[in-house]
Amino acid sequence: HLMNIDGSNDRKLVENITSSGQSIAWGGDGKGFYYTRIEMVRSTNLYNDIYYYDLERRREIRLTRNLRARDPAPSPDGNRLVFVTNRLGKTRLAMLPLTKKTPAKERDINWLGEESANQFETPRFSPDGQKIAVGVRQPDGYKDIWILDSQGNKIEELMHDHAIDGGAVWS
């Protein structure tokens, strides 16, 4: 739903939005937002994919197809989108150039590392676009926040404790 700040003009824009964490990420220009949507494929499989809703044109644009992609976050300059994919219980971070708003082909995606038993969620770019904060649930049970460089290499593990840390947002 989208509404004015005073609660008026409440209207439904899209359906079947889901995500492991923060499900909507606004584009830097405020003209639209990115989100995860779940769909049935071949009547038996559920797939998450990433969409963009263009507020000016009032239309939904699909950005991935059958990738089990979720948790999109645009870079501050609006040129890239970081997100998480899931396959056979392993996750992987991915980057997609946003030069055009059409469904990505496999060759368009820049993979940030290999598939991992670590469960990544809600990646978010730093204000300068050079780092990514990401929630990571590790096989040993720790759920912490890591800082990665823009290529997906771990720079720092901010926490390593028994608390459940996630959903990081840069100030």
mmCIF file of C-alpha atoms in Angstrom:
data_model
loop_
_atom_site.group_PDB
_atom_site.id
_atom_site.type_symbol
_atom_site.label_atom_id
_atom_site.label_comp_id
_atom_site.label_asym_id
_atom_site.label_seq_id
_atom_site.Cartn_x
_atom_site.Cartn_y
_atom_site.Cartn_z
ATOM 1 C CA HIS A 1 0.000 0.000 0.000
ATOM 2 C CA LEU A 2 1.073 3.569 -0.618
ATOM 3 C CA MET A 3 -0.437 6.568 1.136
ATOM 4 C CA ASN A 4 0.196 10.199 1.909
ATOM 5 C CA ILE A 5 2.060 10.995 5.103
ATOM 6 C CA ASP A 6 -1.235 11.962 6.795
ATOM 7 C CA GLY A 7 -2.724 8.538 5.955
ATOM 8 C CA SER A 8 -4.981 9.761 3.156
ATOM 9 C CA ASN A 9 -5.092 8.365 -0.388
ATOM 10 C CA ASP A 10 -4.311 4.793 0.728
ATOM 11 C CA ARG A 11 -4.005 2.552 -2.335
ATOM 12 C CA LYS A 12 -2.728 -0.930 -3.133
ATOM 13 C CA LEU A 13 0.025 -0.982 -5.755
ATOM 14 C CA VAL A 14 1.275 -4.593 -5.870
ATOM 15 C CA GLU A 15 0.537 -8.012 -4.380
ATOM 16 C CA ASN A 16 2.503 -11.032 -3.109
ATOM 17 C CA ILE A 17 5.445 -9.042 -1.765
ATOM 18 C CA THR A 18 7.699 -11.038 0.529
ATOM 19 C CA SER A 19 11.239 -10.955 1.849
ATOM 20 C CA SER A 20 13.420 -12.224 4.645
ATOM 21 C CA GLY A 21 13.808 -8.759 6.053
ATOM 22 C CA GLN A 22 13.220 -5.276 4.736
ATOM 23 C CA SER A 23 11.125 -5.940 1.680
ATOM 24 C CA ILE A 24 11.019 -2.520 0.026
ATOM 25 C CA ALA A 25 13.962 -0.343 -1.004
ATOM 26 C CA TRP A 26 13.304 3.089 -2.472
ATOM 27 C CA GLY A 27 15.213 4.227 -5.520
ATOM 28 C CA GLY A 28 17.487 7.195 -4.809
ATOM 29 C CA ASP A 29 15.372 9.527 -6.931
ATOM 30 C CA GLY A 30 12.135 8.635 -5.081
ATOM 31 C CA LYS A 31 10.384 7.811 -8.363
ATOM 32 C CA GLY A 32 9.956 4.144 -7.559
ATOM 33 C CA PHE A 33 10.894 1.262 -5.329
ATOM 34 C CA TYR A 34 12.369 -2.235 -5.528
ATOM 35 C CA TYR A 35 10.789 -5.256 -3.885
ATOM 36 C CA THR A 36 10.644 -9.036 -3.790
ATOM 37 C CA ARG A 37 7.609 -10.860 -5.111
ATOM 38 C CA ILE A 38 6.816 -14.557 -4.792
ATOM 39 C CA GLU A 39 5.279 -16.463 -7.705
ATOM 40 C CA MET A 40 4.255 -20.013 -8.538
ATOM 41 C CA VAL A 41 6.267 -21.590 -11.378
ATOM 42 C CA ARG A 42 5.117 -24.764 -13.155
ATOM 43 C CA SER A 43 2.259 -25.069 -10.617
ATOM 44 C CA THR A 44 4.587 -26.521 -7.960
ATOM 45 C CA ASN A 45 7.605 -24.300 -7.303
ATOM 46 C CA LEU A 46 7.645 -20.968 -5.512
ATOM 47 C CA TYR A 47 10.214 -18.469 -6.755
ATOM 48 C CA ASN A 48 11.129 -15.041 -5.426
ATOM 49 C CA ASP A 49 12.012 -12.434 -7.985
ATOM 50 C CA ILE A 50 12.802 -8.738 -7.925
ATOM 51 C CA TYR A 51 10.557 -6.050 -9.338
ATOM 52 C CA TYR A 52 10.600 -2.286 -9.619
ATOM 53 C CA TYR A 53 7.443 -0.203 -9.304
ATOM 54 C CA ASP A 54 7.575 3.023 -11.327
ATOM 55 C CA LEU A 55 5.366 5.536 -9.491
ATOM 56 C CA GLU A 56 5.224 8.016 -12.382
ATOM 57 C CA ARG A 57 4.107 5.438 -14.952
ATOM 58 C CA ARG A 58 2.149 3.417 -12.382
ATOM 59 C CA ARG A 59 3.553 0.148 -13.580
ATOM 60 C CA GLU A 60 5.450 -2.847 -12.287
ATOM 61 C CA ILE A 61 8.676 -3.892 -14.023
ATOM 62 C CA ARG A 62 10.194 -7.343 -13.536
ATOM 63 C CA LEU A 63 13.994 -7.295 -13.078
ATOM 64 C CA THR A 64 14.792 -10.999 -12.485
ATOM 65 C CA ARG A 65 13.204 -14.241 -13.664
ATOM 66 C CA ASN A 66 13.268 -17.549 -11.761
ATOM 67 C CA LEU A 67 16.411 -16.582 -9.829
ATOM 68 C CA ARG A 68 14.996 -17.021 -6.318
ATOM 69 C CA ALA A 69 16.184 -13.444 -5.842
ATOM 70 C CA ARG A 70 15.269 -11.290 -2.863
ATOM 71 C CA ASP A 71 16.247 -8.338 -0.667
ATOM 72 C CA PRO A 72 17.078 -5.768 -3.386
ATOM 73 C CA ALA A 73 18.920 -2.544 -2.562
ATOM 74 C CA PRO A 74 19.983 0.081 -5.119
ATOM 75 C CA SER A 75 23.340 1.833 -4.957
ATOM 76 C CA PRO A 76 23.227 5.518 -3.951
ATOM 77 C CA ASP A 77 23.885 6.586 -7.558
ATOM 78 C CA GLY A 78 21.063 4.323 -8.805
ATOM 79 C CA ASN A 79 23.344 2.474 -11.235
ATOM 80 C CA ARG A 80 23.521 -0.914 -9.481
ATOM 81 C CA LEU A 81 21.252 -3.218 -7.512
ATOM 82 C CA VAL A 82 22.601 -5.644 -4.906
ATOM 83 C CA PHE A 83 20.448 -8.609 -3.888
ATOM 84 C CA VAL A 84 20.493 -12.167 -2.544
ATOM 85 C CA THR A 85 19.807 -15.393 -4.435
ATOM 86 C CA ASN A 86 18.996 -18.756 -2.907
ATOM 87 C CA ARG A 87 19.577 -22.168 -4.469
ATOM 88 C CA LEU A 88 19.476 -25.554 -2.758
ATOM 89 C CA GLY A 89 19.767 -23.969 0.679
ATOM 90 C CA LYS A 90 22.796 -21.846 -0.187
ATOM 91 C CA THR A 91 22.767 -18.102 -0.745
ATOM 92 C CA ARG A 92 24.854 -15.799 -2.869
ATOM 93 C CA LEU A 93 25.113 -12.055 -3.252
ATOM 94 C CA ALA A 94 24.654 -10.591 -6.702
ATOM 95 C CA MET A 95 24.962 -7.211 -8.388
ATOM 96 C CA LEU A 96 22.908 -6.099 -11.366
ATOM 97 C CA PRO A 97 23.644 -2.982 -13.449
ATOM 98 C CA LEU A 98 20.496 -0.862 -13.728
ATOM 99 C CA THR A 99 21.134 0.499 -17.206
ATOM 100 C CA LYS A 100 17.733 -0.725 -18.342
ATOM 101 C CA LYS A 101 14.674 -1.905 -16.493
ATOM 102 C CA THR A 102 14.081 -5.280 -18.152
ATOM 103 C CA PRO A 103 14.459 -8.849 -16.830
ATOM 104 C CA ALA A 104 18.152 -9.638 -16.336
ATOM 105 C CA LYS A 105 19.909 -12.368 -18.225
ATOM 106 C CA GLU A 106 22.406 -14.577 -16.393
ATOM 107 C CA ARG A 107 25.270 -12.810 -18.210
ATOM 108 C CA ASP A 108 24.093 -9.431 -16.834
ATOM 109 C CA ILE A 109 24.657 -10.471 -13.221
ATOM 110 C CA ASN A 110 27.932 -9.874 -11.407
ATOM 111 C CA TRP A 111 28.172 -12.553 -8.700
ATOM 112 C CA LEU A 112 29.780 -11.391 -5.454
ATOM 113 C CA GLY A 113 31.445 -14.588 -4.280
ATOM 114 C CA GLU A 114 30.407 -18.216 -4.527
ATOM 115 C CA GLU A 115 27.263 -19.916 -3.245
ATOM 116 C CA SER A 116 27.619 -20.230 0.512
ATOM 117 C CA ALA A 117 26.170 -22.059 3.482
ATOM 118 C CA ASN A 118 26.082 -18.602 5.072
ATOM 119 C CA GLN A 119 22.565 -17.211 4.725
ATOM 120 C CA PHE A 120 22.860 -13.623 3.483
ATOM 121 C CA GLU A 121 20.017 -11.138 3.894
ATOM 122 C CA THR A 122 19.193 -7.456 3.418
ATOM 123 C CA PRO A 123 22.403 -6.145 1.824
ATOM 124 C CA ARG A 124 22.616 -2.346 1.872
ATOM 125 C CA PHE A 125 25.112 -0.022 0.180
ATOM 126 C CA SER A 126 27.045 2.556 2.190
ATOM 127 C CA PRO A 127 26.260 6.190 1.279
ATOM 128 C CA ASP A 128 29.384 6.344 -0.937
ATOM 129 C CA GLY A 129 28.509 3.033 -2.653
ATOM 130 C CA GLN A 130 31.887 1.506 -1.786
ATOM 131 C CA LYS A 131 30.767 -0.915 0.951
ATOM 132 C CA ILE A 132 27.862 -3.220 1.664
ATOM 133 C CA ALA A 133 26.424 -4.043 5.093
ATOM 134 C CA VAL A 134 24.748 -7.457 5.092
ATOM 135 C CA GLY A 135 23.076 -9.707 7.630
ATOM 136 C CA VAL A 136 24.691 -13.170 7.771
ATOM 137 C CA ARG A 137 23.323 -16.262 9.499
ATOM 138 C CA GLN A 138 26.244 -18.643 9.773
ATOM 139 C CA PRO A 139 26.023 -22.457 10.032
ATOM 140 C CA ASP A 140 27.352 -22.272 13.617
ATOM 141 C CA GLY A 141 24.193 -20.377 14.635
ATOM 142 C CA TYR A 142 25.599 -16.865 14.819
ATOM 143 C CA LYS A 143 23.540 -14.168 13.090
ATOM 144 C CA ASP A 144 25.658 -11.090 12.643
ATOM 145 C CA ILE A 145 26.358 -8.107 10.394
ATOM 146 C CA TRP A 146 29.314 -8.064 8.052
ATOM 147 C CA ILE A 147 30.808 -5.214 6.064
ATOM 148 C CA LEU A 148 31.888 -6.131 2.536
ATOM 149 C CA ASP A 149 33.654 -4.174 -0.168
ATOM 150 C CA SER A 150 31.712 -3.510 -3.375
ATOM 151 C CA GLN A 151 33.090 -6.759 -4.863
ATOM 152 C CA GLY A 152 31.671 -8.851 -1.997
ATOM 153 C CA ASN A 153 34.915 -9.416 -0.055
ATOM 154 C CA LYS A 154 34.529 -9.373 3.727
ATOM 155 C CA ILE A 155 36.205 -6.350 5.301
ATOM 156 C CA GLU A 156 34.881 -6.701 8.828
ATOM 157 C CA GLU A 157 32.559 -8.794 10.961
ATOM 158 C CA LEU A 158 30.913 -6.232 13.231
ATOM 159 C CA MET A 159 29.541 -8.667 15.759
ATOM 160 C CA HIS A 160 30.170 -12.293 16.650
ATOM 161 C CA ASP A 161 27.937 -12.914 19.610
ATOM 162 C CA HIS A 162 24.775 -14.740 20.623
ATOM 163 C CA ALA A 163 22.520 -11.795 19.806
ATOM 164 C CA ILE A 164 20.470 -11.892 16.592
ATOM 165 C CA ASP A 165 21.790 -8.994 14.533
ATOM 166 C CA GLY A 166 20.400 -8.023 11.149
ATOM 167 C CA GLY A 167 18.592 -5.441 9.044
ATOM 168 C CA ALA A 168 21.493 -2.985 9.039
ATOM 169 C CA VAL A 169 20.941 0.462 7.543
ATOM 170 C CA TRP A 170 23.685 3.045 6.996
ATOM 171 C CA SER A 171 23.388 6.465 8.618
#
